[in-house]
Structures are given as C-alpha cells and as structure tokens.
Short mmCIF file of C-alpha atoms in Angstrom, two decimals:
data_model
loop_
_atom_site.label_atom_id
_atom_site.label_comp_id
_atom_site.label_asym_id
_atom_site.label_seq_id
_atom_site.Cartn_x
_atom_site.Cartn_y
_atom_site.Cartn_z
CA UNK K 40 75.13 76.90 158.18
CA UNK K 41 75.47 80.30 158.62
CA UNK K 42 79.75 81.56 159.07
CA UNK K 43 79.16 83.18 162.13
CA UNK K 44 77.46 82.79 165.38
CA UNK K 45 75.80 85.59 167.70
CA UNK K 46 73.59 85.94 170.55
CA UNK K 47 70.07 85.51 169.95
CA UNK K 48 68.93 88.14 171.72
CA UNK K 49 70.40 91.55 173.70
CA UNK K 50 69.10 94.51 175.43
CA UNK K 51 69.97 97.95 175.69
CA UNK K 52 69.03 100.95 177.52
CA UNK K 53 68.05 103.96 174.86
CA UNK K 54 70.97 106.45 175.17
CA UNK K 55 73.48 104.20 175.94
CA UNK K 56 75.77 102.30 173.38
CA UNK K 57 74.85 99.13 171.79
CA UNK K 58 77.94 96.56 171.49
CA UNK K 59 76.66 93.67 169.39
CA UNK K 60 79.64 90.69 169.09
CA UNK K 61 80.18 87.91 166.25
CA UNK K 62 82.62 85.85 165.81
CA UNK K 63 83.61 84.17 162.91
CA UNK K 64 86.39 81.78 163.52
CA UNK K 65 86.75 80.43 160.30
CA UNK K 66 86.57 83.85 157.73
CA UNK K 67 89.33 83.69 155.08
CA UNK K 68 91.81 86.05 153.73
CA UNK K 69 89.43 87.58 151.52
CA UNK K 70 85.89 88.04 153.21
CA UNK K 71 84.76 91.12 154.86
CA UNK K 72 82.50 91.25 157.85
CA UNK K 73 79.22 92.81 157.40
CA UNK K 74 76.39 94.03 159.29
CA UNK K 75 72.67 94.04 157.85
CA UNK K 76 69.61 94.90 160.04
CA UNK K 77 66.10 94.28 159.75
CA UNK K 78 63.44 95.83 161.07
CA UNK K 79 60.09 94.13 161.51
CA UNK K 80 58.15 93.26 158.12
CA UNK K 81 60.80 95.36 156.11
CA UNK K 82 64.13 94.32 153.75
CA UNK K 83 67.73 94.16 155.56
CA UNK K 84 69.64 97.25 155.65
CA UNK K 85 72.88 97.52 154.73
CA UNK K 86 75.03 99.15 158.13
CA UNK K 87 78.99 98.80 157.68
CA UNK K 88 81.43 96.84 156.71
CA UNK K 89 84.95 95.89 156.74
CA UNK K 90 88.12 93.63 156.08
CA UNK K 91 90.60 93.60 159.15
CA UNK K 92 90.48 98.08 160.29
CA UNK K 93 88.33 99.33 162.34
CA UNK K 94 85.20 101.04 160.32
CA UNK K 95 83.01 104.22 161.43
CA UNK K 96 80.36 105.71 159.25
CA UNK K 97 77.35 107.77 160.61
CA UNK K 98 75.16 104.55 161.27
CA UNK K 99 77.54 102.98 163.43
CA UNK K 100 81.45 101.40 164.30
CA UNK K 101 82.98 98.28 163.26
CA UNK K 102 85.55 96.73 165.65
CA UNK K 103 87.40 93.83 164.27
CA UNK K 104 89.86 91.75 166.46
CA UNK K 105 93.49 91.65 165.13
CA UNK K 106 93.40 87.71 164.33
CA UNK K 107 89.63 88.40 162.69
CA UNK K 108 87.78 85.86 164.25
CA UNK K 109 85.21 88.12 165.61
CA UNK K 110 84.36 91.55 165.53
CA UNK K 111 81.58 93.68 167.59
CA UNK K 112 79.17 96.40 166.01
CA UNK K 113 78.74 99.47 168.03
CA UNK K 114 75.76 101.50 168.08
CA UNK K 115 77.15 104.65 169.92
CA UNK K 116 73.51 106.19 170.99
CA UNK K 117 70.96 103.79 170.93
CA UNK K 118 67.29 104.92 170.08
CA UNK K 119 63.85 102.85 170.20
CA UNK K 120 64.21 102.88 166.71
CA UNK K 121 67.63 100.53 166.15
CA UNK K 122 65.21 97.78 167.80
CA UNK K 123 65.87 95.25 164.82
CA UNK K 124 67.22 92.07 164.26
CA UNK K 125 71.23 92.39 163.69
CA UNK K 126 72.89 90.17 161.10
CA UNK K 127 76.31 89.85 160.71
CA UNK K 128 77.95 87.83 157.95
CA UNK K 129 81.03 87.48 155.90
CA UNK K 130 81.38 87.35 152.04
CA UNK K 131 84.13 88.16 149.75
CA UNK K 132 82.98 91.97 148.82
CA UNK K 133 81.62 92.68 145.19
CA UNK K 134 81.31 89.14 143.78
CA UNK K 135 79.64 86.81 146.37
CA UNK K 136 75.50 87.26 146.84
CA UNK K 137 75.19 83.69 148.18
CA UNK K 138 75.05 85.31 151.56
CA UNK K 139 74.41 82.69 154.40
CA UNK K 140 72.32 84.52 157.20
CA UNK K 141 72.51 82.80 160.64
CA UNK K 142 69.33 83.91 162.85
CA UNK K 143 70.96 87.22 164.03
CA UNK K 144 70.76 88.92 167.09
CA UNK K 145 67.16 90.35 168.27
CA UNK K 146 68.12 93.75 169.44
CA UNK K 147 65.80 95.65 172.42
CA UNK K 148 66.51 98.97 173.11
CA UNK K 149 64.57 99.63 176.30
CA UNK K 150 63.41 103.59 177.25
CA UNK H 245 66.59 107.94 143.98
CA UNK H 246 64.04 105.19 143.94
CA UNK H 247 65.79 101.88 145.84
CA UNK H 248 64.49 98.38 145.03
CA UNK H 249 61.06 97.99 144.29
CA UNK H 250 59.39 94.87 144.65
CA UNK H 251 55.27 93.85 143.70
CA UNK H 252 53.00 93.18 144.72
CA UNK H 253 53.84 93.59 148.89
CA UNK H 254 51.37 90.59 149.88
CA UNK H 255 49.47 88.00 148.21
CA UNK H 256 47.52 85.32 148.59
CA UNK H 257 48.16 81.98 146.89
CA UNK H 258 46.52 77.97 147.21
CA UNK H 259 48.44 75.11 146.96
CA UNK H 260 49.52 73.84 143.39
CA UNK H 261 49.14 77.34 142.18
CA UNK H 262 51.97 79.45 140.60
CA UNK H 263 52.93 82.97 141.57
CA UNK H 264 55.40 85.65 139.73
CA UNK H 265 57.14 88.33 141.78
CA UNK H 266 58.69 90.97 140.64
CA UNK H 267 61.75 93.20 141.16
CA UNK H 268 63.25 96.64 139.88
CA UNK H 269 66.80 97.26 141.18
CA UNK H 270 67.72 100.08 142.64
CA UNK H 271 69.26 102.80 140.15
CA UNK H 272 72.67 102.03 138.61
CA UNK H 273 72.69 98.56 139.51
CA UNK H 274 72.72 95.32 137.42
CA UNK H 275 72.66 92.38 139.25
CA UNK H 276 69.44 91.16 141.13
CA UNK H 277 69.32 88.17 143.61
CA UNK H 278 66.00 86.74 145.49
CA UNK H 279 66.34 85.28 148.82
CA UNK H 280 63.39 83.33 150.92
CA UNK H 281 62.82 84.51 154.34
CA UNK H 282 60.37 82.38 156.34
CA UNK H 283 58.79 83.44 159.82
CA UNK H 284 61.67 83.89 162.58
CA UNK H 285 64.54 82.67 160.16
CA UNK H 286 67.28 85.00 158.22
CA UNK H 287 67.25 85.03 154.75
CA UNK H 288 67.93 82.53 152.62
CA UNK H 289 69.67 82.64 148.95
CA UNK H 290 67.44 81.65 146.02
CA UNK H 291 69.62 82.61 142.80
CA UNK H 292 71.69 85.23 141.39
CA UNK H 293 70.68 86.80 137.99
CA UNK H 294 73.71 88.99 136.25
CA UNK H 295 73.72 89.61 132.40
CA UNK H 296 70.44 88.00 132.20
CA UNK H 297 71.60 84.64 133.38
CA UNK H 298 71.20 82.66 136.90
CA UNK H 299 75.05 82.93 137.98
CA UNK H 300 74.51 81.24 141.33
CA UNK H 301 71.98 79.06 142.98
CA UNK H 302 70.97 78.35 146.87
CA UNK H 303 69.62 75.10 147.48
CA UNK H 304 66.00 75.34 146.25
CA UNK H 305 64.05 72.90 143.58
CA UNK H 306 63.18 73.47 140.00
CA UNK H 307 60.16 75.04 141.07
CA UNK H 308 61.74 78.05 141.87
CA UNK H 309 62.70 80.16 138.69
CA UNK H 310 63.40 83.44 137.38
CA UNK H 311 64.45 86.00 135.27
CA UNK H 312 66.25 89.01 134.27
CA UNK H 313 65.25 91.46 131.54
CA UNK H 314 67.42 93.97 129.36
CA UNK H 315 66.53 96.26 132.07
CA UNK H 316 68.06 94.86 134.68
CA UNK H 317 64.49 94.25 136.39
CA UNK H 318 63.78 90.53 137.73
CA UNK H 319 61.05 88.21 138.06
CA UNK H 320 60.72 85.05 140.52
CA UNK H 321 58.60 82.33 139.50
CA UNK H 322 57.39 79.48 142.16
CA UNK H 323 55.24 76.72 140.27
CA UNK H 324 53.27 74.05 142.29
CA UNK H 325 52.57 75.98 145.34
CA UNK H 326 53.09 74.38 148.80
CA UNK H 327 52.48 75.95 151.91
CA UNK H 328 55.80 75.98 153.13
CA UNK H 329 56.44 78.31 150.55
CA UNK H 330 54.72 80.80 152.67
CA UNK H 331 57.58 83.11 153.26
CA UNK H 332 58.94 86.79 153.06
CA UNK H 333 60.66 87.09 149.48
CA UNK H 334 63.28 89.67 149.17
CA UNK H 335 65.11 90.80 146.11
CA UNK H 336 68.84 92.53 146.45
CA UNK H 337 70.85 94.42 143.91
CA UNK H 338 73.70 95.86 143.53
CA UNK H 339 76.33 97.22 141.45
CA UNK H 340 79.19 95.63 139.06
CA UNK H 341 80.77 99.06 138.75
CA UNK H 342 82.06 102.20 140.47
CA UNK H 343 82.45 102.39 144.27
CA UNK H 344 80.45 100.15 146.63
CA UNK H 345 79.84 97.36 144.03
CA UNK H 346 80.08 94.61 147.49
CA UNK H 347 77.16 96.72 149.04
CA UNK H 348 73.78 94.92 148.60
CA UNK H 349 70.32 96.77 148.96
CA UNK H 350 67.18 94.90 149.89
CA UNK H 351 63.86 95.64 148.70
CA UNK H 352 60.93 95.76 151.43
CA UNK H 353 59.64 92.23 149.85
CA UNK H 354 56.37 90.31 148.98
CA UNK H 355 54.99 88.62 151.46
CA UNK H 356 53.09 85.13 150.08
CA UNK H 357 50.69 83.16 151.90
CA UNK H 358 50.04 79.61 150.61
CA UNK H 359 46.55 78.27 152.21
#
C-alpha cells in the first residue's frame, strides 16, 4: 500500500494558486517527500522534493509541516498545462527506487 | 541532452507471446528501474538494475525479467503474455554520483496491448 494519501481530484481556476495536500503520517526520519506529475499518456515528471524544510524551485513550492506528517504542493499560478495527475511519494533519497505510487490527485485547471 | 528513451512506443501482442522492451537511460545515469502502469492506476515497481545486476524487485512473477548492458541501457522481457499484462511500461533512470542522485527521470513509456 502507498505510504501517502491524497484527494482523488481537485479543481483550480487558471491563474490561481493550486494547493495539493498530501498526508504521510508514517513517514520515517530518513524519508524525503517527493512530488511527481503525469500528464496524460506521458511518463511521470519530477517536480520537487524535501526533507523537513520548505522548498521552492521554478515549478512549485513544497510546504512540509513541522511534524512531517503532511505536506502541500503549491503551483503558484496554475495554467491549463498543469492539468495532470500529481503523485506524492515518500522515499529514501538517492537509494530506493522501489517507489510505491498511490493513485495521486487528478488536478483539473479550469479556464 | 537526451532524456530517458524507450522503444517501441506502442506494440500489440497476443496471449502467450513474448515481448522485449528497451530503455536508454539519461546521459550520466547508471541505474535503471522499470514500472508497470495499468490504466487508471499509479505506476508499480517491477525491478531495478545497477551494475548489470537486479538489485530490487517488486511483486511480479518470474515471467518478468530484465537485463542491463555495460552501456547502462536495459531491457525488460515478459514471457507467456497474459491479457492483464496490457499496460504502459515505464523506464526510469538516476545517477549514483554527483548532485541530485535521488531524482528519478522517467521515459515516455512503451504501451503494450495484449489481445
């Protein structure tokens, strides 16, 4: 079973911030939170990852709660091209490729 | 810089046949993993190859086998195909030295249909 739980689907208006939540209450101390997204019929694309500090890159921001039991991926200005399935996963960085994907969150960006 | 490339992109087989899928990792990467993604589901880990050996394996039968070559490219072989093997097969690679060793890069996948 996946170590994370995410809402099945979400809607967001184009131009607004999309906030995607993820629960990972059983995360271990050496596990990172990773986010990937998968646009229809393409391979998953890496977005961002973090251990305990908030992270930001050119695609998104990752907010991890102090107890590390949940996180939020923020797409600051959603566009139609952000419509995809977003996967939140936990894994030991740099070692474990045996990633357990859940069903992810299907994000619909509305024009 | 080419990313992860997979071939073929689409193929159709019949039950009982065998199939070989191929993957070239991203330049500078030496570890390759394979995933199976059924329609509407998240990807499921099949196995990982590093230094030409299988290092980790998911819950897949022995009909699924693989190989990694000295140039780090990899093959996934599936024997005695079943209808349930119809899926998108994804290859992912990462490096084991330098920065960003944890980041997995995925290919676009090979879509297998078994009739």
